């Protein structure tokens, strides 16, 4: 009989209990596919006496995957020891347990009969990154895949205004979300690949942030964005008062001072420089709204206005 047969929770537990009652220890682990619903997940977790600390951000991410339909049955197993202790799968089961009772059951591969000491050896393999996934899906070449994937994450966080709130539990952009967005946005992907092949590392800013911002500028006005980018890369011909020069100076000071600045605030500086430049204005200093970097409580209202102002910019505004 195939190890991949479907079985119920009750059947599976009864088999394990029978083996234990007659003193039989499985010679090798067994595997079956089980459909688990939220109520079943809660019961399993209630019996688990070997809980490890939960990473809340991971649970939130998994819940988002499940509710959005991006959750895929990929053969990654829920693992139990010979002694019926849950070894691996706590975060997946916790995410499912938090769903409403009417949430549909999800198939999991369940492996039982593992030695108890194998838990310390789990997750030893190299984690597949979003960049790896983009390459495997044929959406991107292997060159600069990590930077492009990072740029997509920052871009999506920006578009969703996910920079505010409790960052410990905020829903992070998952690998499947990155891949799904890339598949649905071929024009943006072409722009990202073009930008990634240029001189991003000359900009004294995290490449993923620079990439996300320059993508948005390209989508607003491609010709203007190329001119802005060239000044940002080289600094050639920039006169005092040019907003691009002010941005370069600000990024230089951040890098030289080893100041820890969030992606949100870095984007804010880019947006302020872009908007000044598009209006044909002069500025020698980019000042974050009250409550910006270095303040205990960043002002959501002021910085939100800055981050959204770019979207309201007219593609035909004068420079």
Short mmCIF file of C-alpha atoms in Angstrom, two decimals:
data_model
loop_
_atom_site.label_atom_id
_atom_site.label_comp_id
_atom_site.label_asym_id
_atom_site.label_seq_id
_atom_site.Cartn_x
_atom_site.Cartn_y
_atom_site.Cartn_z
CA UNK A 1 0.00 0.00 0.00
CA UNK A 2 1.35 3.44 -0.90
CA UNK A 3 2.70 5.60 1.88
CA UNK A 4 0.93 8.50 0.19
CA UNK A 5 -2.57 7.27 1.00
CA UNK A 6 -5.04 9.62 2.66
CA UNK A 7 -5.90 8.78 6.24
CA UNK A 8 -7.85 10.42 9.02
CA UNK A 9 -6.44 11.87 12.20
CA UNK A 10 -8.18 9.18 14.25
CA UNK A 11 -6.83 6.33 12.15
CA UNK A 12 -3.34 7.68 12.37
CA UNK A 13 -3.39 8.08 16.14
CA UNK A 14 -4.99 4.66 16.64
CA UNK A 15 -2.24 2.99 14.65
CA UNK A 16 0.45 4.72 16.70
CA UNK A 17 -1.26 3.89 19.99
CA UNK A 18 -1.67 0.22 19.03
CA UNK A 19 2.01 -0.12 18.15
CA UNK A 20 2.99 1.50 21.44
CA UNK A 21 0.62 -0.71 23.47
CA UNK A 22 2.13 -3.92 22.15
CA UNK A 23 5.67 -2.65 22.54
CA UNK A 24 6.41 -2.44 18.85
CA UNK A 25 8.74 0.31 17.69
CA UNK A 26 8.62 1.06 13.96
CA UNK A 27 11.80 0.08 12.20
CA UNK A 28 11.51 3.05 9.88
CA UNK A 29 9.35 6.17 9.68
CA UNK A 30 6.00 6.03 7.93
CA UNK A 31 4.40 8.75 5.83
CA UNK A 32 0.81 9.56 4.91
CA UNK A 33 -1.12 12.51 3.54
CA UNK A 34 -3.66 13.92 6.00
CA UNK A 35 -6.21 16.68 5.42
CA UNK A 36 -6.07 18.92 8.49
CA UNK A 37 -8.74 21.50 9.37
CA UNK A 38 -8.47 24.27 12.02
CA UNK A 39 -10.20 22.24 14.75
CA UNK A 40 -7.89 19.27 14.16
CA UNK A 41 -4.84 21.57 14.25
CA UNK A 42 -5.96 22.94 17.62
CA UNK A 43 -6.36 19.44 19.04
CA UNK A 44 -2.94 18.39 17.82
CA UNK A 45 -1.28 21.47 19.31
CA UNK A 46 -3.10 20.97 22.62
CA UNK A 47 -1.53 17.51 22.90
CA UNK A 48 1.92 18.76 22.01
CA UNK A 49 4.03 19.09 25.16
CA UNK A 50 7.25 20.01 23.39
CA UNK A 51 6.37 23.44 22.03
CA UNK A 52 9.16 25.71 20.94
CA UNK A 53 8.80 29.52 21.06
CA UNK A 54 6.54 30.75 18.27
CA UNK A 55 7.83 33.31 15.78
CA UNK A 56 4.75 35.47 15.44
CA UNK A 57 5.84 37.02 12.14
CA UNK A 58 6.18 33.55 10.61
CA UNK A 59 2.70 32.53 11.78
CA UNK A 60 1.20 35.74 10.33
CA UNK A 61 2.98 35.11 7.03
CA UNK A 62 1.71 31.53 6.84
CA UNK A 63 -1.84 32.65 7.64
CA UNK A 64 -1.65 35.15 4.79
CA UNK A 65 -0.47 32.39 2.45
CA UNK A 66 -3.34 30.13 3.47
CA UNK A 67 -6.10 32.74 3.28
CA UNK A 68 -4.92 34.11 -0.07
CA UNK A 69 -4.83 30.69 -1.71
CA UNK A 70 -1.08 30.84 -2.31
CA UNK A 71 -0.47 27.92 0.06
CA UNK A 72 0.74 24.94 -1.95
CA UNK A 73 1.06 21.30 -1.00
CA UNK A 74 4.77 20.83 -1.58
CA UNK A 75 5.59 17.68 0.38
CA UNK A 76 7.16 19.51 3.31
CA UNK A 77 6.28 17.23 6.19
CA UNK A 78 4.73 17.60 9.61
CA UNK A 79 7.07 15.39 11.65
CA UNK A 80 6.41 13.33 14.77
CA UNK A 81 8.78 11.34 16.92
CA UNK A 82 8.50 7.69 17.92
CA UNK A 83 7.13 8.98 21.24
CA UNK A 84 4.38 10.95 19.47
CA UNK A 85 6.02 14.36 20.04
CA UNK A 86 5.62 17.02 17.36
CA UNK A 87 9.11 17.73 16.00
CA UNK A 88 8.43 20.00 13.04
CA UNK A 89 5.35 21.84 11.79
CA UNK A 90 4.34 23.89 14.81
CA UNK A 91 4.15 27.18 12.91
CA UNK A 92 2.09 25.69 10.08
CA UNK A 93 -0.34 24.07 12.49
CA UNK A 94 -0.55 27.24 14.60
CA UNK A 95 -1.42 29.31 11.52
CA UNK A 96 -4.14 26.84 10.55
CA UNK A 97 -5.42 26.60 14.14
CA UNK A 98 -6.09 30.35 14.16
CA UNK A 99 -8.43 30.13 11.17
CA UNK A 100 -12.21 30.07 11.48
CA UNK A 101 -13.76 26.63 11.85
CA UNK A 102 -15.23 26.81 8.34
CA UNK A 103 -11.79 27.24 6.76
CA UNK A 104 -11.22 24.27 4.40
CA UNK A 105 -8.90 21.46 5.40
CA UNK A 106 -5.37 21.59 4.02
CA UNK A 107 -3.36 18.51 2.97
CA UNK A 108 -0.12 17.86 4.80
CA UNK A 109 2.42 15.11 4.44
CA UNK A 110 2.77 13.63 7.94
CA UNK A 111 5.84 11.58 8.87
CA UNK A 112 5.78 9.51 12.07
CA UNK A 113 8.31 7.35 13.86
CA UNK A 114 11.35 9.63 13.75
CA UNK A 115 13.96 9.40 16.52
CA UNK A 116 13.34 12.10 19.13
CA UNK A 117 16.83 13.54 18.77
CA UNK A 118 16.38 14.39 15.09
CA UNK A 119 14.71 17.74 15.86
CA UNK A 120 18.07 19.42 16.31
CA UNK A 121 19.09 18.40 12.79
CA UNK A 122 16.04 19.83 11.02
CA UNK A 123 16.19 22.91 8.77
CA UNK A 124 19.87 22.25 8.01
CA UNK A 125 19.43 22.62 4.28
CA UNK A 126 19.90 25.86 2.38
CA UNK A 127 16.67 27.84 2.25
CA UNK A 128 15.49 28.60 -1.26
CA UNK A 129 15.28 32.36 -1.67
CA UNK A 130 12.77 34.39 -3.66
CA UNK A 131 15.55 35.08 -6.15
CA UNK A 132 16.10 31.34 -6.58
CA UNK A 133 12.37 30.89 -7.18
CA UNK A 134 12.28 33.63 -9.82
CA UNK A 135 15.11 31.90 -11.68
CA UNK A 136 13.50 28.45 -11.39
CA UNK A 137 10.20 29.83 -12.71
CA UNK A 138 11.98 31.32 -15.72
CA UNK A 139 11.03 34.86 -14.71
CA UNK A 140 14.58 36.08 -14.26
CA UNK A 141 18.14 35.24 -15.18
CA UNK A 142 20.50 34.18 -12.44
CA UNK A 143 22.41 37.48 -12.51
CA UNK A 144 21.25 39.93 -9.82
CA UNK A 145 18.28 37.73 -8.91
CA UNK A 146 18.76 38.46 -5.21
CA UNK A 147 18.72 42.23 -5.74
CA UNK A 148 15.66 42.09 -7.99
CA UNK A 149 13.75 39.94 -5.50
CA UNK A 150 14.70 42.36 -2.73
CA UNK A 151 13.56 45.29 -4.85
CA UNK A 152 10.18 43.64 -5.42
CA UNK A 153 9.74 43.14 -1.67
CA UNK A 154 10.51 46.78 -0.90
CA UNK A 155 8.28 47.97 -3.75
CA UNK A 156 5.32 45.89 -2.55
CA UNK A 157 5.77 47.03 1.05
CA UNK A 158 5.79 50.61 -0.18
CA UNK A 159 2.69 50.19 -2.33
CA UNK A 160 0.84 48.59 0.58
CA UNK A 161 2.12 51.23 3.03
CA UNK A 162 3.31 48.35 5.21
CA UNK A 163 6.10 50.45 6.72
CA UNK A 164 3.93 51.56 9.62
CA UNK A 165 2.49 49.65 12.56
CA UNK A 166 3.92 46.83 14.63
CA UNK A 167 6.80 45.55 12.53
CA UNK A 168 7.17 42.46 14.73
CA UNK A 169 3.85 41.06 13.59
CA UNK A 170 3.45 42.86 10.28
CA UNK A 171 2.75 40.58 7.37
CA UNK A 172 6.01 40.23 5.47
CA UNK A 173 6.19 39.78 1.72
CA UNK A 174 6.61 36.04 1.19
CA UNK A 175 8.46 34.23 -1.58
CA UNK A 176 5.21 33.11 -3.30
CA UNK A 177 3.98 36.72 -3.28
CA UNK A 178 7.19 37.89 -4.95
CA UNK A 179 6.92 35.18 -7.62
CA UNK A 180 3.20 35.81 -8.21
CA UNK A 181 3.77 39.54 -8.61
CA UNK A 182 6.66 38.96 -11.00
CA UNK A 183 4.55 36.63 -13.16
CA UNK A 184 1.73 39.18 -13.33
CA UNK A 185 3.91 42.23 -14.08
CA UNK A 186 6.15 41.53 -17.09
CA UNK A 187 6.61 45.23 -17.90
CA UNK A 188 7.82 46.01 -14.40
CA UNK A 189 10.09 42.96 -14.45
CA UNK A 190 11.72 44.17 -17.68
CA UNK A 191 12.35 47.55 -16.04
CA UNK A 192 13.78 45.94 -12.92
CA UNK A 193 16.18 43.80 -14.94
CA UNK A 194 17.30 46.85 -16.91
CA UNK A 195 17.87 48.85 -13.73
CA UNK A 196 19.69 45.97 -12.02
CA UNK A 197 22.15 45.82 -14.92
CA UNK A 198 23.13 49.46 -14.38
CA UNK A 199 25.15 51.22 -11.69
CA UNK A 200 22.97 50.68 -8.64
CA UNK A 201 25.92 50.10 -6.34
CA UNK A 202 27.23 53.58 -7.02
CA UNK A 203 24.28 54.87 -5.03
CA UNK A 204 25.11 54.79 -1.32
CA UNK A 205 21.90 53.08 -0.38
CA UNK A 206 20.67 49.51 -0.10
CA UNK A 207 20.32 48.28 -3.71
CA UNK A 208 16.85 46.85 -3.08
CA UNK A 209 15.58 50.28 -1.96
CA UNK A 210 17.22 52.09 -4.87
CA UNK A 211 15.77 49.54 -7.28
CA UNK A 212 12.23 49.86 -5.90
CA UNK A 213 12.28 53.65 -6.04
CA UNK A 214 13.76 53.88 -9.53
CA UNK A 215 11.13 51.41 -10.75
CA UNK A 216 8.38 53.72 -9.49
CA UNK A 217 10.07 56.73 -11.11
CA UNK A 218 10.28 54.86 -14.44
CA UNK A 219 6.58 54.04 -14.27
CA UNK A 220 5.75 57.73 -13.77
CA UNK A 221 7.99 59.15 -16.49
CA UNK A 222 10.62 56.99 -18.14
CA UNK A 223 12.61 59.82 -19.74
CA UNK A 224 12.68 61.89 -16.57
CA UNK A 225 13.60 58.84 -14.50
CA UNK A 226 16.58 58.07 -16.73
CA UNK A 227 17.83 61.65 -16.36
CA UNK A 228 17.33 61.54 -12.60
CA UNK A 229 19.10 58.16 -12.36
CA UNK A 230 22.09 59.34 -14.38
CA UNK A 231 22.59 62.29 -12.05
CA UNK A 232 22.20 60.00 -9.05
CA UNK A 233 24.77 57.51 -10.37
CA UNK A 234 27.49 59.92 -11.46
CA UNK A 235 26.78 63.33 -9.93
CA UNK A 236 28.23 64.86 -13.09
CA UNK A 237 27.11 68.41 -13.83
CA UNK A 238 24.98 68.79 -10.70
CA UNK A 239 25.01 72.36 -9.43
CA UNK A 240 24.51 73.50 -5.86
CA UNK A 241 20.81 73.47 -5.04
CA UNK A 242 20.04 70.56 -7.35
CA UNK A 243 17.75 68.16 -5.42
CA UNK A 244 19.62 65.16 -6.85
CA UNK A 245 22.85 66.50 -5.38
CA UNK A 246 21.07 67.04 -2.07
CA UNK A 247 19.96 63.40 -2.15
CA UNK A 248 23.50 62.20 -2.91
CA UNK A 249 24.83 64.29 -0.02
CA UNK A 250 22.19 62.93 2.36
CA UNK A 251 22.95 59.33 1.40
CA UNK A 252 26.69 60.01 1.75
CA UNK A 253 26.21 61.31 5.30
CA UNK A 254 24.06 58.32 6.23
CA UNK A 255 26.67 55.89 4.90
CA UNK A 256 29.68 57.68 6.40
CA UNK A 257 27.98 58.13 9.76
CA UNK A 258 26.84 54.49 9.78
CA UNK A 259 23.34 55.67 10.63
CA UNK A 260 20.66 52.98 10.75
CA UNK A 261 17.87 54.32 8.52
CA UNK A 262 14.76 52.31 7.65
CA UNK A 263 13.66 51.55 4.09
CA UNK A 264 10.64 53.76 4.74
CA UNK A 265 12.77 56.81 5.54
CA UNK A 266 15.20 56.18 2.69
CA UNK A 267 12.27 56.10 0.27
CA UNK A 268 11.06 59.34 1.83
CA UNK A 269 14.36 61.05 0.94
CA UNK A 270 14.20 59.78 -2.64
CA UNK A 271 10.61 60.97 -3.04
CA UNK A 272 11.36 64.43 -1.66
CA UNK A 273 14.32 64.83 -4.03
CA UNK A 274 12.29 63.60 -7.01
CA UNK A 275 9.37 65.92 -6.31
CA UNK A 276 11.63 68.97 -5.81
CA UNK A 277 13.44 68.14 -9.04
CA UNK A 278 10.23 67.57 -11.02
CA UNK A 279 8.91 70.95 -9.96
CA UNK A 280 12.15 72.62 -10.98
CA UNK A 281 12.83 73.63 -7.39
CA UNK A 282 16.15 74.04 -5.64
CA UNK A 283 17.14 72.62 -2.29
CA UNK A 284 20.47 71.98 -0.64
CA UNK A 285 19.05 69.94 2.21
CA UNK A 286 16.48 67.18 2.46
CA UNK A 287 14.71 67.37 5.79
CA UNK A 288 12.52 64.51 7.00
CA UNK A 289 9.12 65.57 8.40
CA UNK A 290 8.99 66.01 12.15
CA UNK A 291 9.36 62.64 13.83
CA UNK A 292 11.64 61.21 11.13
CA UNK A 293 15.00 59.45 11.61
CA UNK A 294 16.48 59.78 15.06
CA UNK A 295 13.13 60.51 16.72
CA UNK A 296 11.55 58.21 19.24
CA UNK A 297 8.11 58.28 17.61
CA UNK A 298 8.10 58.77 13.82
CA UNK A 299 5.17 60.83 12.61
CA UNK A 300 2.96 58.61 10.50
CA UNK A 301 0.98 61.54 9.12
CA UNK A 302 3.96 63.57 7.90
CA UNK A 303 5.85 60.70 6.36
CA UNK A 304 2.73 59.15 4.84
CA UNK A 305 2.14 62.44 3.03
CA UNK A 306 5.66 62.31 1.62
CA UNK A 307 5.40 58.68 0.50
CA UNK A 308 2.01 59.21 -1.15
CA UNK A 309 2.90 62.53 -2.77
CA UNK A 310 4.85 60.69 -5.47
CA UNK A 311 1.74 58.85 -6.65
CA UNK A 312 -0.10 62.14 -7.10
CA UNK A 313 2.70 63.64 -9.16
CA UNK A 314 1.65 64.34 -12.72
CA UNK A 315 3.79 62.72 -15.42
CA UNK A 316 3.66 66.07 -17.21
CA UNK A 317 4.86 68.20 -14.29
CA UNK A 318 7.71 70.50 -15.21
CA UNK A 319 11.27 69.87 -14.12
#
